[in-house]
XYZ file of C-alpha atoms in Angstrom:
411
model
C 0.000 0.000 0.000
C 1.455 3.416 -0.937
C 1.031 6.655 1.028
C -2.056 7.710 -0.917
C -3.701 4.365 -0.326
C -2.856 4.519 3.385
C -4.522 7.914 3.607
C -7.581 6.501 1.890
C -8.009 3.930 4.654
C -7.904 6.532 7.403
C -10.371 8.869 5.697
C -12.631 6.428 3.847
C -15.612 6.201 6.211
C -15.462 9.901 7.063
C -15.572 10.828 3.382
C -18.575 8.538 2.859
C -20.506 9.698 5.898
C -24.182 10.512 5.491
C -25.662 13.935 6.342
C -25.930 14.250 10.113
C -23.941 11.081 10.767
C -21.415 11.245 13.609
C -18.347 9.245 14.492
C -18.930 5.998 16.338
C -16.947 5.269 19.467
C -18.611 1.857 19.608
C -17.286 0.989 16.145
C -13.846 2.336 17.082
C -13.883 0.166 20.214
C -14.828 -2.853 18.140
C -11.900 -2.154 15.829
C -9.534 -1.681 18.774
C -10.644 -5.065 20.104
C -10.011 -6.639 16.706
C -6.523 -5.107 16.693
C -5.973 -6.255 20.297
C -4.853 -2.786 21.421
C -7.525 -1.880 23.986
C -4.969 -2.662 26.681
C -1.812 -0.885 25.460
C 0.331 -2.449 28.161
C 2.224 0.800 28.804
C 1.444 4.003 30.730
C -0.746 6.522 28.891
C -0.576 10.313 29.108
C -3.527 11.998 27.391
C -3.630 15.656 26.314
C -6.955 17.506 26.045
C -7.837 21.190 25.768
C -8.742 23.901 23.277
C -5.324 25.409 22.561
C -1.757 24.214 22.922
C -2.355 20.448 22.884
C 0.392 19.838 20.324
C 2.866 21.920 22.321
C 1.998 20.063 25.528
C 2.329 16.700 23.772
C 5.732 17.633 22.335
C 7.196 18.829 25.630
C 5.728 15.892 27.544
C 7.262 13.514 25.008
C 10.641 15.264 25.182
C 10.622 14.988 28.996
C 9.792 11.284 28.805
C 12.520 10.676 26.226
C 15.004 12.504 28.467
C 13.931 10.092 31.212
C 15.231 7.220 29.102
C 11.839 6.038 27.837
C 10.957 5.163 24.271
C 7.886 7.327 23.663
C 5.205 7.026 21.005
C 3.326 10.283 20.419
C 0.040 10.610 18.527
C -1.104 14.120 17.594
C -3.852 15.594 15.426
C -3.755 16.775 12.709
C -0.379 16.369 10.996
C 1.920 19.304 10.319
C 2.852 18.681 6.672
C 1.706 15.112 6.083
C -0.213 12.471 7.976
C 3.106 10.817 8.853
C 3.492 13.627 11.383
C 0.580 12.282 13.429
C 2.547 9.294 14.769
C 6.073 9.690 16.109
C 8.647 7.646 17.990
C 10.998 9.760 20.111
C 9.956 12.849 18.186
C 10.514 11.432 14.676
C 7.598 10.996 12.279
C 6.853 7.515 10.991
C 8.086 6.756 7.487
C 5.861 6.328 4.451
C 6.358 2.529 4.486
C 5.514 2.386 8.203
C 2.328 4.387 7.708
C 1.415 2.213 4.737
C 1.887 -0.969 6.788
C -0.308 0.439 9.550
C -2.922 1.292 6.921
C -2.785 -2.280 5.628
C -3.451 -3.679 9.110
C -6.343 -1.291 9.724
C -7.795 -1.977 6.287
C -7.887 -5.721 6.919
C -9.370 -5.327 10.394
C -12.052 -2.894 9.199
C -13.056 -5.349 6.485
C -13.786 -7.909 9.207
C -16.056 -5.516 11.130
C -18.884 -5.717 8.673
C -20.737 -2.841 7.025
C -20.864 0.631 8.512
C -24.335 0.990 10.062
C -24.480 3.598 12.822
C -21.646 6.124 12.733
C -18.274 6.208 11.010
C -14.680 5.638 12.011
C -13.139 9.100 12.288
C -9.730 9.856 10.775
C -8.278 11.125 14.061
C -9.589 8.034 15.829
C -8.024 5.712 13.280
C -4.674 7.478 13.618
C -4.978 7.064 17.398
C -5.544 3.337 16.998
C -2.710 3.110 14.486
C -0.435 4.933 16.912
C -1.232 2.560 19.760
C -0.585 -0.359 17.406
C 2.716 1.195 16.286
C 3.754 1.725 19.913
C 3.322 -1.972 20.568
C 5.146 -2.991 17.404
C 8.126 -0.752 18.129
C 8.417 -1.556 21.820
C 7.490 1.887 23.114
C 7.604 2.340 26.881
C 4.931 5.038 27.090
C 2.128 6.587 25.017
C 1.312 10.285 24.673
C -2.093 10.746 23.036
C -3.469 14.092 21.923
C -7.255 14.182 21.633
C -8.516 15.134 18.210
C -11.595 16.852 19.598
C -13.163 16.577 23.000
C -12.400 14.146 25.771
C -14.915 11.455 26.699
C -16.304 11.614 23.138
C -12.878 11.212 21.533
C -11.255 7.899 20.670
C -8.458 8.601 23.158
C -11.078 7.748 25.809
C -10.764 4.098 24.735
C -7.375 4.022 26.466
C -7.761 4.943 30.153
C -5.012 7.440 30.956
C -2.692 7.327 33.920
C -2.275 11.102 33.663
C -4.289 13.769 31.832
C -2.891 17.164 30.872
C -5.492 19.880 30.235
C -4.365 22.886 28.237
C -6.416 26.131 28.235
C -10.106 25.525 27.516
C -12.336 28.056 25.799
C -15.476 28.126 23.659
C -14.875 25.937 20.597
C -17.047 23.561 18.600
C -20.066 25.169 20.285
C -23.070 22.872 20.124
C -20.846 19.831 19.588
C -18.835 19.627 22.804
C -21.051 22.003 24.769
C -22.615 25.425 24.725
C -20.305 27.140 27.231
C -16.607 26.889 28.146
C -17.619 25.156 31.381
C -19.630 22.517 29.507
C -16.760 21.969 27.081
C -14.343 21.638 29.996
C -16.555 18.991 31.610
C -16.602 17.018 28.365
C -12.821 17.167 28.079
C -12.287 16.233 31.725
C -14.512 13.227 31.131
C -11.578 11.387 29.558
C -10.121 10.891 33.051
C -10.943 7.876 35.185
C -11.294 7.743 38.986
C -7.569 7.026 39.456
C -6.253 9.407 36.803
C -3.979 12.236 37.888
C -5.008 15.520 36.262
C -2.661 18.435 35.588
C -4.097 21.690 34.277
C -2.822 24.895 32.762
C -4.268 28.150 34.150
C -7.987 28.381 33.324
C -10.769 30.931 33.529
C -12.717 30.793 36.834
C -15.760 29.017 35.341
C -13.600 26.378 33.687
C -11.408 25.912 36.770
C -14.492 25.252 38.888
C -15.622 22.443 36.584
C -12.180 20.862 36.327
C -11.444 20.816 40.070
C -9.791 19.084 41.724
C -6.653 19.228 39.581
C -2.959 19.848 40.056
C -1.762 23.156 38.665
C 1.123 22.901 36.243
C 2.976 25.999 37.388
C 6.137 26.713 35.401
C 6.919 23.064 34.720
C 9.882 23.162 37.089
C 12.395 23.986 34.338
C 14.177 27.249 33.456
C 12.015 29.632 31.460
C 14.608 29.677 28.683
C 13.801 26.048 27.904
C 10.117 26.817 27.319
C 8.548 28.515 24.293
C 7.586 32.160 24.397
C 4.055 33.498 24.423
C 0.897 31.497 25.055
C 2.671 28.216 24.332
C 4.643 28.466 27.542
C 1.720 27.409 29.742
C 0.968 24.441 27.492
C 4.601 23.323 27.496
C 4.786 23.584 31.288
C 1.574 21.562 31.551
C 3.012 18.815 29.359
C 6.240 18.667 31.371
C 4.434 18.574 34.726
C 2.108 15.821 33.488
C 5.064 13.781 32.219
C 6.808 14.218 35.560
C 3.732 12.826 37.331
C 3.774 9.841 34.985
C 7.411 8.971 35.727
C 7.412 10.019 39.381
C 10.616 12.025 39.063
C 13.019 13.991 36.891
C 15.739 12.801 34.532
C 19.272 14.104 35.153
C 19.205 17.889 34.848
C 21.834 18.069 32.122
C 20.029 15.426 30.073
C 16.687 17.197 30.368
C 18.201 20.547 29.446
C 19.935 19.006 26.458
C 16.776 17.386 25.088
C 14.505 20.369 25.734
C 16.995 22.655 23.991
C 16.407 20.712 20.754
C 12.601 21.061 20.736
C 11.139 22.727 17.654
C 7.485 23.633 17.225
C 6.744 24.293 13.548
C 3.568 26.318 13.174
C 3.549 27.353 16.819
C 5.129 30.792 16.978
C 7.878 29.571 14.624
C 10.016 31.680 12.284
C 10.831 30.695 8.714
C 12.485 32.211 5.657
C 10.679 31.778 2.345
C 13.277 29.908 0.246
C 15.196 32.096 -2.149
C 13.676 35.357 -0.864
C 14.171 38.054 1.755
C 10.757 37.323 3.267
C 10.499 35.978 6.812
C 7.327 34.363 8.122
C 6.017 34.075 11.640
C 3.738 31.033 11.510
C 1.388 30.428 14.423
C -1.717 28.275 14.784
C -3.630 31.047 16.533
C -7.395 30.524 16.361
C -8.790 33.242 18.631
C -8.308 36.917 19.319
C -5.985 36.335 22.255
C -3.723 34.044 20.268
C -3.648 36.343 17.244
C -2.818 39.328 19.460
C 0.008 37.396 21.146
C 1.485 36.336 17.797
C 1.329 39.879 16.436
C 2.977 41.204 19.603
C 5.816 38.689 19.182
C 6.222 39.700 15.542
C 6.367 43.399 16.369
C 8.808 42.734 19.185
C 11.142 41.016 16.737
C 10.534 43.044 13.580
C 9.199 46.350 14.745
C 6.660 46.430 11.924
C 4.531 43.793 10.168
C 4.077 44.156 6.430
C 1.139 41.783 5.986
C -0.914 39.072 7.679
C -2.171 35.928 5.978
C -5.074 34.473 7.925
C -7.255 31.364 7.774
C -10.045 31.038 10.349
C -13.038 28.823 9.549
C -16.493 29.713 10.860
C -16.100 27.820 14.148
C -12.996 29.788 15.180
C -12.927 33.243 16.802
C -12.973 35.357 13.643
C -14.406 38.402 15.455
C -11.586 38.386 17.982
C -9.006 38.001 15.228
C -10.488 40.942 13.292
C -10.159 43.134 16.371
C -6.575 42.031 17.001
C -5.527 42.544 13.378
C -6.879 46.089 13.292
C -5.819 47.948 10.167
C -3.058 45.548 9.128
C -3.193 44.504 5.454
C -4.736 41.018 5.466
C -5.093 38.215 2.961
C -7.766 35.722 4.028
C -7.436 32.140 2.799
C -10.302 29.707 2.319
C -9.338 26.030 2.386
C -11.039 23.335 0.294
C -11.556 20.809 3.121
C -15.264 19.940 3.112
C -15.535 19.900 6.910
C -14.382 23.520 7.165
C -16.865 26.304 6.430
C -15.941 29.843 5.389
C -19.225 31.730 5.187
C -18.867 34.534 7.706
C -18.595 38.149 6.488
C -15.105 39.637 6.344
C -13.783 43.204 6.530
C -14.139 44.703 3.038
C -10.463 45.680 2.868
C -9.284 42.086 3.175
C -8.172 40.182 0.101
C -9.664 36.695 -0.204
C -7.917 33.806 -1.985
C -8.037 30.026 -2.187
C -5.409 27.594 -0.937
C -3.820 27.257 -4.374
C -2.805 30.922 -4.252
C -0.588 30.369 -1.211
C 2.789 29.835 -2.876
C 6.306 30.886 -1.850
C 6.299 33.406 -4.683
C 2.974 34.896 -3.579
C 4.075 35.117 0.062
C 7.234 36.939 -0.970
C 5.206 39.624 -2.745
C 3.518 40.587 0.538
C 6.643 42.077 2.095
C 9.650 41.044 4.127
C 7.766 40.506 7.408
C 4.625 38.402 7.090
C 2.530 36.873 9.868
C 0.781 33.603 8.934
C -2.019 32.810 11.380
C -4.901 30.380 11.658
C -6.077 26.813 11.900
C -3.458 24.082 11.997
C -4.682 22.756 8.649
C -3.627 26.079 7.157
C -0.331 26.510 8.970
C 0.527 22.957 7.946
C -0.187 23.846 4.325
C 2.146 26.860 4.517
C 4.860 24.799 6.213
C 4.592 22.349 3.347
C 4.665 25.040 0.654
C 7.918 26.489 2.035
C 9.362 23.014 2.699
C 9.836 23.624 6.426
C 11.467 20.886 8.472
C 8.902 18.875 10.449
C 10.486 15.424 10.422
C 11.723 15.660 13.997
C 10.346 17.698 16.921
C 13.152 16.934 19.380
C 16.254 14.794 19.721
C 16.432 11.968 22.272
C 19.424 11.994 24.662
C 21.778 9.839 22.616
C 21.491 12.119 19.583
C 21.679 15.545 21.240
C 24.641 17.381 19.635
C 27.526 18.256 21.955
C 26.881 21.936 21.235
C 23.429 21.608 22.839
C 24.674 19.902 26.003
C 25.220 22.085 29.078
C 28.850 22.621 29.990
C 30.097 19.930 32.302
C 27.706 17.288 30.941
C 30.457 15.300 29.290
C 31.198 14.392 25.697
């Protein structure tokens, strides 16, 4: 099976879903039983929240790798390709590995019988594939990022030892709940009675629903090892949750060495458009607060911003983004994915283009300092168009370059 065929397996039932049909946890459980992965056999750390889940998952995984564990990480969606959704020690699976996982899922799905009540969701199938890959590669621990929700997400099939909750706000209204508190309750529902819960700072109404939880604090590591901006709280949450899973810290010099190699493409990351003088700040900001923070970081570094390229589907905080962007020149991008809707009115001064118009050449015409903001599907597209490196998110201890090791840590 080639990469395209593997993708077809993961998306097949979702693409054939009937109007109003929803994903089926029961069918996903049946498939997990057929794959014999319902009991992973290793500790599970699950990440839920509205913003920063990928950052928390990356830093949790880096901490666990620094602790000498082989860690399998499943995130959603991918950065540039669907290979990015499943990683071992920070490295994305290869095309052949993803194809083999697709083969196994394809055969198991064929044995389930016809789809009757609900479909197998793509994010759920990647979760199952990740758990299967963890077993096949001898992983010591699983880090699972929820695709959407908590108790309603396929990650709930694998009872977590620890749950990390990143900031929760109003998203997917009417699907996960009608208020931030209702959404928080749904996300917390992934935890069992014996699960330890670590939370980032939350609004008072959300905090009340989540309690009792352990507060992540600063993660117990120097601030210089954490990302700037809003991602810092998510990273600290991931590290604190990983520490609770292991019950202690790795050697300080090892942890510092591994954390110093972490990269977060699409999360307040800086990139040069190949062959041009244009620099991009790419951030998966989906609400007014996130957009404002990204713009502040850009102005702090550049002084001025020449242009913003933005992609916010209807279910994201477009109003907040409009306020944060103010009178900046903006190009608004509409993506072709059928599950994303772009029907809300936009400021008349904004240019509107399709995904095909987002090319390195087009980005370079917008100026030397361009902010790229929006849903992770969009930031992933831009990362792909400029050929940004996403193969590895961190280096495990044995591969940390000597230049990244603290002085006195040895050769």
